[in-house]
Short mmCIF file of C-alpha atoms in Angstrom, two decimals:
data_model
loop_
_atom_site.label_atom_id
_atom_site.label_comp_id
_atom_site.label_asym_id
_atom_site.label_seq_id
_atom_site.Cartn_x
_atom_site.Cartn_y
_atom_site.Cartn_z
CA MET A 712 14.32 -22.52 -10.13
CA SER A 713 13.64 -26.37 -10.17
CA GLY A 714 16.13 -29.12 -10.62
CA THR A 715 16.22 -32.63 -12.39
CA PRO A 716 16.98 -31.79 -15.92
CA SER A 717 16.49 -35.31 -16.88
CA GLY A 718 13.56 -37.35 -18.38
CA THR A 719 12.37 -35.16 -21.07
CA ARG A 720 11.07 -38.06 -23.16
CA LYS A 721 7.33 -38.27 -23.85
CA GLY A 722 5.05 -40.79 -22.45
CA ALA A 723 7.12 -41.43 -19.28
CA GLY A 724 4.98 -42.65 -16.38
CA ALA A 725 1.24 -42.01 -15.94
CA SER A 726 0.05 -40.03 -12.99
CA SER A 727 -2.96 -37.61 -12.64
CA GLY A 728 -2.45 -34.06 -11.77
CA THR A 729 -2.71 -32.77 -8.15
CA PRO A 730 -5.84 -31.00 -7.02
CA SER A 731 -4.15 -27.58 -7.51
CA ASP A 732 -3.31 -28.14 -11.09
CA PRO A 733 -4.92 -25.69 -13.66
CA PRO A 734 -7.60 -27.20 -15.81
CA ARG A 735 -6.14 -28.86 -18.83
CA ARG A 736 -7.63 -28.30 -22.29
CA ARG A 737 -8.96 -30.94 -24.47
CA GLY A 738 -6.59 -32.47 -27.08
CA ARG A 739 -3.41 -31.82 -24.87
CA PRO A 740 -1.47 -34.63 -23.42
CA ALA A 741 -2.23 -35.27 -19.82
CA GLY A 742 -0.94 -37.63 -16.96
CA LYS A 743 2.71 -37.41 -17.87
CA ARG A 744 4.23 -35.59 -15.11
CA ALA A 745 5.45 -38.23 -12.70
CA GLY A 746 8.90 -38.00 -11.15
CA ALA A 747 11.55 -36.53 -13.54
CA ALA A 748 8.96 -35.21 -15.96
CA ALA A 749 7.62 -33.02 -13.24
CA GLY A 750 11.08 -31.46 -12.95
CA THR A 751 11.06 -30.62 -16.49
CA ARG A 752 7.52 -29.16 -16.59
CA GLU A 753 8.63 -26.92 -13.53
CA ARG A 754 11.88 -25.94 -15.35
CA ILE A 755 9.92 -25.01 -18.47
CA LEU A 756 7.30 -22.95 -16.33
CA ALA A 757 10.19 -21.14 -14.51
CA ALA A 758 11.93 -20.27 -17.74
CA ALA A 759 8.45 -19.08 -19.28
CA ARG A 760 7.93 -16.88 -16.20
CA GLU A 761 11.50 -15.31 -16.67
CA GLU A 762 11.01 -14.90 -20.44
CA PHE A 763 7.62 -13.19 -20.03
CA SER A 764 9.00 -10.99 -17.18
CA ALA A 765 12.11 -9.93 -19.02
CA HIS A 766 10.74 -9.45 -22.45
CA GLY A 767 6.99 -9.22 -22.11
CA TYR A 768 4.20 -11.19 -23.96
CA ASP A 769 4.83 -9.78 -27.37
CA LYS A 770 8.58 -10.59 -27.58
CA THR A 771 8.33 -14.02 -25.91
CA SER A 772 7.69 -17.07 -27.94
CA VAL A 773 7.33 -20.86 -27.25
CA ARG A 774 10.66 -21.21 -29.05
CA SER A 775 12.40 -18.69 -26.83
CA ILE A 776 10.97 -20.37 -23.74
CA GLY A 777 12.11 -23.73 -24.89
CA LYS A 778 15.57 -22.26 -25.53
CA ALA A 779 15.76 -20.70 -22.01
CA ALA A 780 14.72 -24.02 -20.45
CA ASP A 781 17.10 -25.87 -22.72
CA VAL A 782 14.42 -28.11 -24.24
CA ASP A 783 12.83 -28.42 -27.70
CA ALA A 784 10.00 -26.10 -28.41
CA ALA A 785 7.91 -29.12 -29.06
CA LEU A 786 8.37 -30.14 -25.34
CA VAL A 787 6.78 -26.65 -24.33
CA HIS A 788 3.92 -27.42 -26.41
CA HIS A 789 3.59 -30.78 -25.17
CA TYR A 790 3.48 -29.66 -21.49
CA PHE A 791 1.48 -26.51 -21.84
CA GLY A 792 -0.10 -26.23 -25.37
CA THR A 793 -0.20 -22.76 -26.92
CA LYS A 794 1.89 -19.67 -26.04
CA ASP A 795 -1.38 -18.33 -24.31
CA GLN A 796 -1.55 -21.45 -22.17
CA VAL A 797 2.12 -21.06 -21.17
CA PHE A 798 1.27 -17.47 -20.33
CA ALA A 799 -1.68 -18.62 -18.16
CA ALA A 800 0.51 -20.98 -16.26
CA ALA A 801 3.10 -18.37 -15.79
CA ILE A 802 0.54 -15.82 -14.51
CA GLU A 803 -0.67 -18.44 -12.22
CA LEU A 804 2.73 -19.11 -10.79
CA SER A 805 3.29 -15.13 -10.45
CA PHE A 806 -0.08 -14.72 -8.76
CA GLY A 807 0.43 -17.53 -6.36
CA PRO A 808 0.37 -15.20 -3.43
CA ALA A 809 -2.57 -13.30 -4.56
CA LEU A 810 -4.57 -16.50 -5.11
CA GLU A 811 -4.71 -16.83 -1.26
CA LEU A 812 -6.78 -13.74 -1.06
CA PRO A 813 -10.25 -15.41 -1.05
CA GLY A 814 -9.21 -17.44 1.95
CA ALA A 815 -7.84 -14.57 3.80
CA MET A 816 -10.88 -12.46 3.11
CA ALA A 817 -13.38 -15.21 4.12
CA ALA A 818 -11.47 -15.74 7.39
CA GLY A 819 -13.31 -13.05 9.47
CA GLY A 820 -16.74 -12.21 8.01
CA PRO A 821 -18.01 -8.95 6.81
CA ASP A 822 -16.47 -6.92 9.76
CA GLY A 823 -13.11 -5.41 8.80
CA MET A 824 -13.20 -7.09 5.36
CA GLY A 825 -11.92 -3.96 3.65
CA GLU A 826 -9.11 -3.67 5.91
CA ARG A 827 -8.06 -7.32 5.62
CA VAL A 828 -8.27 -7.21 1.66
CA ALA A 829 -6.21 -3.93 1.65
CA ARG A 830 -3.55 -5.29 4.02
CA PHE A 831 -3.24 -8.57 2.10
CA MET A 832 -2.96 -7.12 -1.39
CA LEU A 833 -0.53 -4.48 -0.32
CA GLY A 834 1.44 -7.02 1.52
CA VAL A 835 1.77 -9.12 -1.73
CA TRP A 836 2.95 -6.04 -3.60
CA GLU A 837 5.24 -4.74 -0.94
CA ASN A 838 7.15 -8.06 -1.15
CA GLY A 839 9.97 -7.46 -3.77
CA ALA A 840 10.30 -11.13 -4.67
CA THR A 841 6.51 -11.36 -5.68
CA ARG A 842 6.25 -7.74 -7.09
CA GLY A 843 8.70 -8.23 -10.09
CA PRO A 844 6.75 -11.02 -11.78
CA LEU A 845 3.49 -9.36 -10.96
CA LEU A 846 4.56 -6.07 -12.72
CA ALA A 847 5.65 -8.00 -15.65
CA ILE A 848 2.23 -9.66 -15.99
CA VAL A 849 0.44 -6.41 -15.56
CA ARG A 850 2.57 -4.79 -18.20
CA SER A 851 1.92 -7.46 -20.68
CA ALA A 852 -1.92 -7.46 -20.03
CA VAL A 853 -1.88 -3.64 -20.47
CA THR A 854 -0.11 -3.65 -23.76
CA ASN A 855 -1.35 -6.76 -25.63
CA GLU A 856 -5.05 -7.68 -26.33
CA ARG A 857 -4.34 -11.43 -26.26
CA ALA A 858 -2.40 -11.25 -22.96
CA ALA A 859 -5.20 -9.14 -21.54
CA ALA A 860 -7.71 -11.91 -22.45
CA VAL A 861 -5.63 -14.60 -20.78
CA PHE A 862 -5.10 -12.24 -17.76
CA ARG A 863 -8.82 -11.55 -17.60
CA GLY A 864 -9.75 -15.19 -17.75
CA LEU A 865 -7.49 -16.45 -15.20
CA VAL A 866 -7.65 -13.45 -12.64
CA GLY A 867 -11.34 -13.43 -13.11
CA ARG A 868 -11.75 -17.23 -12.42
CA ARG A 869 -9.19 -17.69 -9.74
CA VAL A 870 -9.41 -14.40 -7.76
CA LEU A 871 -12.30 -12.27 -8.53
CA ALA A 872 -15.06 -14.96 -8.91
CA ARG A 873 -13.84 -16.67 -5.67
CA VAL A 874 -13.77 -13.39 -3.89
CA ALA A 875 -17.22 -12.62 -5.08
CA GLY A 876 -18.30 -16.08 -3.85
CA GLU A 877 -17.46 -15.11 -0.38
CA LEU A 878 -19.81 -12.04 -0.41
CA ARG A 879 -23.36 -12.49 0.83
CA VAL A 880 -24.73 -9.32 -0.89
CA PRO A 881 -26.21 -8.65 -4.23
CA ASP A 882 -23.99 -7.95 -7.28
CA PRO A 883 -20.94 -9.49 -5.72
CA GLU A 884 -18.97 -9.32 -9.00
CA PHE A 885 -19.50 -5.61 -9.50
CA ARG A 886 -18.50 -5.02 -5.92
CA VAL A 887 -15.34 -7.04 -6.16
CA GLN A 888 -14.38 -5.16 -9.32
CA LEU A 889 -14.80 -1.76 -7.80
CA ALA A 890 -12.65 -2.80 -4.89
CA ALA A 891 -10.15 -4.31 -7.35
CA ALA A 892 -10.14 -1.13 -9.30
CA GLN A 893 -9.23 0.87 -6.21
CA LEU A 894 -6.25 -1.50 -5.48
CA VAL A 895 -5.20 -1.64 -9.05
CA GLY A 896 -5.18 2.14 -9.25
CA ILE A 897 -2.96 2.30 -6.08
CA ILE A 898 -0.72 -0.39 -7.41
CA MET A 899 -0.33 1.61 -10.83
CA LEU A 900 0.40 5.02 -9.04
CA ARG A 901 2.65 3.50 -6.39
CA TYR A 902 4.66 0.76 -8.06
CA VAL A 903 4.35 1.35 -11.86
CA VAL A 904 4.19 5.12 -12.44
CA LYS A 905 5.73 5.89 -8.97
CA VAL A 906 4.03 9.17 -8.25
CA GLU A 907 4.84 10.92 -4.94
CA PRO A 908 3.65 11.17 -2.17
CA ILE A 909 1.58 7.89 -2.89
CA ALA A 910 4.87 5.84 -3.75
CA SER A 911 6.45 6.59 -0.33
CA ALA A 912 3.37 6.38 1.92
CA SER A 913 3.69 3.66 4.53
CA PRO A 914 1.55 0.54 3.52
CA GLU A 915 -0.30 0.87 6.85
CA ASP A 916 -1.33 4.45 6.10
CA LEU A 917 -2.74 3.34 2.77
CA VAL A 918 -4.50 0.51 4.45
CA ALA A 919 -6.07 3.05 6.84
CA VAL A 920 -7.41 5.31 4.12
CA VAL A 921 -8.29 2.67 1.57
CA ALA A 922 -9.96 0.18 3.86
CA PRO A 923 -13.37 2.20 4.32
CA THR A 924 -13.55 2.44 0.52
CA LEU A 925 -13.20 -1.29 0.10
CA GLN A 926 -15.56 -2.02 3.06
CA ARG A 927 -18.17 0.10 1.47
CA TYR A 928 -17.88 -1.53 -1.99
CA LEU A 929 -17.87 -5.02 -0.51
CA THR A 930 -20.61 -4.80 1.99
CA ASP A 931 -22.82 -1.63 1.77
CA PRO A 932 -26.19 -2.41 0.38
CA ASP A 933 -26.47 0.95 -1.29
CA VAL A 934 -23.74 -0.09 -3.75
CA ARG A 935 -25.30 -1.67 -6.80
CA PRO A 936 -24.81 -1.44 -10.69
CA GLY A 937 -28.21 -0.11 -11.48
CA ALA A 938 -28.30 2.33 -8.61
CA ALA A 939 -28.26 5.66 -10.84
CA GLN A 940 -30.91 4.26 -13.15
CA GLN A 941 -33.22 3.16 -10.37
CA GLN A 942 -33.05 6.53 -8.69
CA ARG A 943 -33.89 8.26 -11.98
CA ASP A 944 -36.60 5.97 -13.20
CA MET B 1173 -4.99 16.48 -38.31
CA SER B 1174 -3.43 19.94 -39.16
CA GLY B 1175 -3.14 21.38 -42.61
CA THR B 1176 -0.51 23.71 -44.40
CA PRO B 1177 2.11 21.41 -45.47
CA SER B 1178 4.29 24.25 -46.52
CA GLY B 1179 7.18 26.17 -44.87
CA THR B 1180 9.36 23.60 -43.28
CA ARG B 1181 12.42 25.93 -43.48
CA LYS B 1182 14.05 26.89 -40.36
CA GLY B 1183 14.17 30.42 -38.95
CA ALA B 1184 10.78 31.44 -40.44
CA GLY B 1185 9.25 34.47 -38.70
CA ALA B 1186 9.74 35.18 -34.92
CA SER B 1187 6.84 35.06 -32.56
CA SER B 1188 6.69 34.16 -28.89
CA GLY B 1189 4.44 31.25 -27.69
CA THR B 1190 0.95 31.50 -26.58
CA PRO B 1191 0.24 31.27 -22.85
CA SER B 1192 -0.87 27.74 -23.20
CA ASP B 1193 2.47 26.52 -24.65
CA PRO B 1194 4.32 23.94 -22.60
CA PRO B 1195 7.55 25.28 -21.02
CA ARG B 1196 10.49 25.03 -23.29
CA ARG B 1197 13.80 23.71 -22.09
CA ARG B 1198 16.99 25.70 -22.25
CA GLY B 1199 19.12 25.20 -25.31
CA ARG B 1200 16.14 24.72 -27.73
CA PRO B 1201 15.20 27.07 -30.45
CA ALA B 1202 12.33 29.21 -29.63
CA GLY B 1203 10.10 31.74 -31.26
CA LYS B 1204 9.94 30.32 -34.70
CA ARG B 1205 6.50 29.25 -35.00
CA ALA B 1206 4.58 32.05 -36.84
CA GLY B 1207 2.44 31.42 -39.80
CA ALA B 1208 3.40 28.37 -42.03
CA ALA B 1209 5.98 27.12 -39.38
CA ALA B 1210 3.17 26.81 -36.89
CA GLY B 1211 1.54 24.34 -39.48
CA THR B 1212 4.60 22.30 -39.66
CA ARG B 1213 4.98 22.03 -35.94
CA GLU B 1214 1.39 20.89 -35.73
CA ARG B 1215 1.91 18.33 -38.42
CA ILE B 1216 4.89 16.99 -36.68
CA LEU B 1217 3.05 16.78 -33.33
CA ALA B 1218 0.12 15.05 -35.05
CA ALA B 1219 2.42 12.53 -36.59
CA ALA B 1220 4.19 12.00 -33.22
CA ARG B 1221 0.84 11.22 -31.58
CA GLU B 1222 -0.02 8.85 -34.31
CA GLU B 1223 3.36 7.14 -34.14
CA PHE B 1224 3.23 6.70 -30.28
CA SER B 1225 -0.26 5.64 -30.43
CA ALA B 1226 0.40 3.00 -33.07
CA HIS B 1227 3.71 1.67 -31.99
CA GLY B 1228 4.25 2.71 -28.41
CA TYR B 1229 7.18 4.77 -26.92
CA ASP B 1230 9.63 1.91 -27.38
CA LYS B 1231 9.20 1.48 -31.08
CA THR B 1232 8.87 5.13 -31.99
CA SER B 1233 11.83 7.30 -32.87
CA VAL B 1234 12.40 10.85 -33.87
CA ARG B 1235 13.39 9.50 -37.21
CA SER B 1236 10.03 7.63 -37.65
CA ILE B 1237 8.14 10.60 -36.50
CA GLY B 1238 9.92 12.70 -39.01
CA LYS B 1239 9.18 10.22 -41.74
CA ALA B 1240 5.48 10.18 -40.91
CA ALA B 1241 5.37 14.00 -40.93
CA ASP B 1242 7.38 13.97 -44.19
CA VAL B 1243 10.04 16.21 -42.70
CA ASP B 1244 13.65 15.65 -41.75
CA ALA B 1245 14.28 14.17 -38.27
CA ALA B 1246 16.38 17.38 -37.70
CA LEU B 1247 13.22 19.46 -38.04
CA VAL B 1248 11.58 17.32 -35.33
CA HIS B 1249 14.57 17.93 -33.01
CA HIS B 1250 14.33 21.66 -33.93
CA TYR B 1251 10.74 22.11 -32.94
CA PHE B 1252 10.64 19.56 -29.98
CA GLY B 1253 13.98 18.53 -28.76
CA THR B 1254 14.56 15.00 -27.74
CA LYS B 1255 12.15 12.03 -28.07
CA ASP B 1256 11.08 12.52 -24.59
CA GLN B 1257 10.12 16.07 -25.33
CA VAL B 1258 8.13 15.10 -28.35
CA PHE B 1259 6.47 12.41 -26.15
CA ALA B 1260 5.59 14.98 -23.67
CA ALA B 1261 4.08 17.28 -26.22
CA ALA B 1262 2.15 14.27 -27.66
CA ILE B 1263 0.93 13.49 -24.17
CA GLU B 1264 -0.20 17.03 -23.72
CA LEU B 1265 -2.13 16.94 -27.08
CA SER B 1266 -3.80 13.64 -26.05
CA PHE B 1267 -4.51 14.81 -22.52
CA GLY B 1268 -6.12 17.98 -23.81
CA PRO B 1269 -9.48 17.17 -22.46
CA ALA B 1270 -8.39 15.92 -19.13
CA LEU B 1271 -6.41 19.18 -18.73
CA GLU B 1272 -9.81 20.95 -18.15
CA LEU B 1273 -10.36 18.94 -14.99
CA PRO B 1274 -9.04 21.39 -12.53
CA GLY B 1275 -11.43 24.06 -13.90
CA ALA B 1276 -14.35 21.75 -13.87
CA MET B 1277 -13.62 20.69 -10.43
CA ALA B 1278 -13.27 24.12 -9.03
CA ALA B 1279 -16.41 25.42 -10.47
CA GLY B 1280 -18.78 24.26 -7.71
CA GLY B 1281 -16.88 24.23 -4.36
CA PRO B 1282 -16.38 21.09 -2.12
CA ASP B 1283 -20.07 20.00 -2.36
CA GLY B 1284 -20.51 17.37 -5.07
CA MET B 1285 -16.82 17.65 -6.02
CA GLY B 1286 -16.45 13.95 -6.04
CA GLU B 1287 -19.43 13.50 -8.44
CA ARG B 1288 -18.16 16.15 -10.77
CA VAL B 1289 -14.72 14.71 -11.02
CA ALA B 1290 -16.14 11.14 -11.54
CA ARG B 1291 -18.41 12.40 -14.29
CA PHE B 1292 -15.83 14.55 -15.97
CA MET B 1293 -13.19 11.82 -16.10
CA LEU B 1294 -15.62 9.14 -17.31
CA GLY B 1295 -16.80 11.53 -19.86
CA VAL B 1296 -13.37 11.97 -21.17
CA TRP B 1297 -12.86 8.26 -21.44
CA GLU B 1298 -16.22 7.33 -22.89
CA ASN B 1299 -15.56 9.55 -25.89
CA GLY B 1300 -14.02 7.26 -28.49
CA ALA B 1301 -12.03 10.04 -30.08
CA THR B 1302 -10.12 10.93 -27.00
CA ARG B 1303 -9.90 7.37 -25.60
CA GLY B 1304 -7.64 5.92 -28.19
CA PRO B 1305 -4.79 8.28 -27.80
CA LEU B 1306 -5.14 8.14 -23.93
CA LEU B 1307 -4.93 4.51 -23.93
CA ALA B 1308 -1.74 4.64 -26.14
CA ILE B 1309 -0.09 7.01 -23.63
CA VAL B 1310 -1.13 4.81 -20.58
CA ARG B 1311 0.33 1.71 -22.31
CA SER B 1312 3.61 3.46 -23.03
CA ALA B 1313 3.80 4.81 -19.42
CA VAL B 1314 3.18 1.27 -18.04
CA THR B 1315 5.78 -0.45 -20.08
CA ASN B 1316 8.68 1.98 -20.31
CA GLU B 1317 10.42 3.70 -17.35
CA ARG B 1318 11.39 6.72 -19.40
CA ALA B 1319 7.87 7.10 -20.78
CA ALA B 1320 6.60 6.76 -17.19
CA ALA B 1321 8.90 9.63 -16.10
CA VAL B 1322 7.62 11.99 -18.71
CA PHE B 1323 4.04 11.01 -18.07
CA ARG B 1324 4.49 11.38 -14.22
CA GLY B 1325 6.11 14.88 -14.76
CA LEU B 1326 3.51 16.15 -17.06
CA VAL B 1327 0.33 14.66 -15.52
CA GLY B 1328 1.77 15.53 -12.13
CA ARG B 1329 2.37 19.12 -13.06
CA ARG B 1330 -0.66 19.80 -15.34
CA VAL B 1331 -3.40 17.76 -13.77
CA LEU B 1332 -2.58 16.48 -10.23
CA ALA B 1333 -0.88 19.58 -8.92
CA ARG B 1334 -3.55 21.88 -10.34
CA VAL B 1335 -6.40 19.82 -8.83
CA ALA B 1336 -4.56 19.62 -5.44
CA GLY B 1337 -4.21 23.54 -5.78
CA GLU B 1338 -8.18 23.69 -5.67
CA LEU B 1339 -8.36 21.76 -2.34
CA ARG B 1340 -8.51 23.71 0.78
CA VAL B 1341 -7.55 20.76 3.08
CA PRO B 1342 -4.33 19.27 4.45
CA ASP B 1343 -2.34 16.85 2.18
CA PRO B 1344 -4.00 17.88 -1.09
CA GLU B 1345 -1.43 15.80 -3.17
CA PHE B 1346 -2.03 12.56 -1.28
CA ARG B 1347 -5.79 13.05 -1.51
CA VAL B 1348 -5.71 13.77 -5.26
CA GLN B 1349 -3.64 10.69 -5.95
CA LEU B 1350 -5.96 8.56 -3.88
CA ALA B 1351 -8.89 9.84 -6.06
CA ALA B 1352 -6.76 9.37 -9.16
CA ALA B 1353 -5.91 5.87 -8.16
CA GLN B 1354 -9.69 4.98 -7.90
CA LEU B 1355 -10.24 6.46 -11.48
CA VAL B 1356 -7.13 4.89 -12.94
CA GLY B 1357 -8.23 1.51 -11.63
CA ILE B 1358 -11.72 1.85 -13.10
CA ILE B 1359 -10.08 2.92 -16.47
CA MET B 1360 -7.80 -0.18 -16.31
CA LEU B 1361 -10.62 -2.68 -15.57
CA ARG B 1362 -13.21 -1.01 -17.86
CA TYR B 1363 -11.13 0.09 -20.86
CA VAL B 1364 -7.92 -1.79 -20.97
CA VAL B 1365 -8.39 -5.28 -19.51
CA LYS B 1366 -12.18 -5.01 -20.06
CA VAL B 1367 -13.55 -7.07 -17.18
CA GLU B 1368 -17.35 -7.71 -16.93
CA PRO B 1369 -19.60 -6.45 -15.52
CA ILE B 1370 -17.61 -3.10 -14.90
CA ALA B 1371 -16.71 -2.87 -18.70
CA SER B 1372 -20.52 -2.59 -19.56
CA ALA B 1373 -21.82 -0.76 -16.51
CA SER B 1374 -23.41 2.69 -17.53
CA PRO B 1375 -21.13 5.64 -16.77
CA GLU B 1376 -23.85 7.14 -14.58
CA ASP B 1377 -23.95 4.07 -12.45
CA LEU B 1378 -20.13 4.17 -12.09
CA VAL B 1379 -20.41 7.91 -11.15
CA ALA B 1380 -23.01 6.98 -8.57
CA VAL B 1381 -20.93 4.40 -6.72
CA VAL B 1382 -17.56 6.12 -7.20
CA ALA B 1383 -18.59 9.72 -6.22
CA PRO B 1384 -18.71 9.05 -2.49
CA THR B 1385 -15.35 7.47 -2.55
CA LEU B 1386 -13.78 10.57 -4.42
CA GLN B 1387 -15.63 13.07 -2.20
CA ARG B 1388 -14.22 11.29 0.93
CA TYR B 1389 -10.62 11.44 -0.39
CA LEU B 1390 -10.92 15.01 -1.63
CA THR B 1391 -12.79 16.57 1.26
CA ASP B 1392 -12.96 14.28 4.51
CA PRO B 1393 -10.67 15.65 7.22
CA ASP B 1394 -9.92 12.03 8.50
CA VAL B 1395 -8.13 11.18 5.24
CA ARG B 1396 -4.43 11.90 5.77
CA PRO B 1397 -1.08 10.27 5.02
CA GLY B 1398 -0.01 9.74 8.56
CA ALA B 1399 -3.26 8.63 9.92
CA ALA B 1400 -2.33 5.04 10.80
CA GLN B 1401 0.88 6.09 12.48
CA GLN B 1402 -0.62 8.76 14.60
CA GLN B 1403 -3.35 6.43 15.74
CA ARG B 1404 -0.85 3.83 16.86
CA ASP B 1405 1.77 6.26 18.50
#
């Protein structure tokens, strides 16, 4: 995807990351991504995404990513750390479009929020270019506990927590997860298992039937985690 | 799981299947499951379920199933046919409890249907003994296209179509799939990816918040696949 296959040496330059960079763990080298080095990092990341997409989490190694990017495995470690950290960066790249959700959701206040969320998420999945890498990530997260942990941490922090932060109601995390569950299920049936008629329904028809569900989860005061217990006590 | 490790010879006895037997494909031997032979078939099936659970669809072969059941691979073919057909039988065994859903749903008419369905399905997944094999099947269906096709065919025919048959509203398949999507998403977030707080919510609290969603999908006349288009035309 990216170019500039030069400058793979360590210690080149010294710039700080951009504000959109993922948080870097302690003990990892930092501030070495100026100019040509940034090209190398991007090339490794693109290779990582392709490797994880094509072979899944289990069958992808730091070594195979290095090979695909035509660099030494040590350089992959240098830029990203462990396999899990490369995987997290690859998820972040694949989830790029979905990371815009909190902004899209906040744009119009509570009214019509369910509809906006449904339309946004279906739009991301209807786009063939973004769907492939997303599917690959989901498959890895479903089949491997470690991949699931990375996925949970990143999606939880970057999407769910931010979406929850936009809600002005009690139990925002629980609500966001109920809404996410509805969308995840539709994604599973429509794009992964491909059951008819849901696989061929128009996106707008799905938005129309799903929007009231999401609206209720995200805004209805009666939705709360301890509801059943409180009623019975 | 099953006993009687005797009688692996072919052609033993000649009985017809019970009414609950899965449909047999043409070209496959039939009517050979009386007495000891039935024990062998069950032993192979139990081994198949364990192999698919432990190693997934990709890494399980008719040969490995035969080995686990201590019979020749030819005998696995003899009783079940292809790998996909053994997989279908293993799904059917694992989905045993879920196959009762149509009956449970039909038992009380439209009122409270959403709540009954939610409670039934969460009950199946809360049971540790049934959850393991179900998770294994879901993982295989998510990662392998052929496994997905077998899963789609069997779950579609044995669960979704029957549930749809209980509904007295237009577009029953679409409705049932919307309800299934909601439950599948909850299963994914709660049991597979294990996101908090949904992973630790009490089953009854989940039933309470999800039941109105399922009720609407299954019974509300406004839910229909072409709703958005009709409104806009």
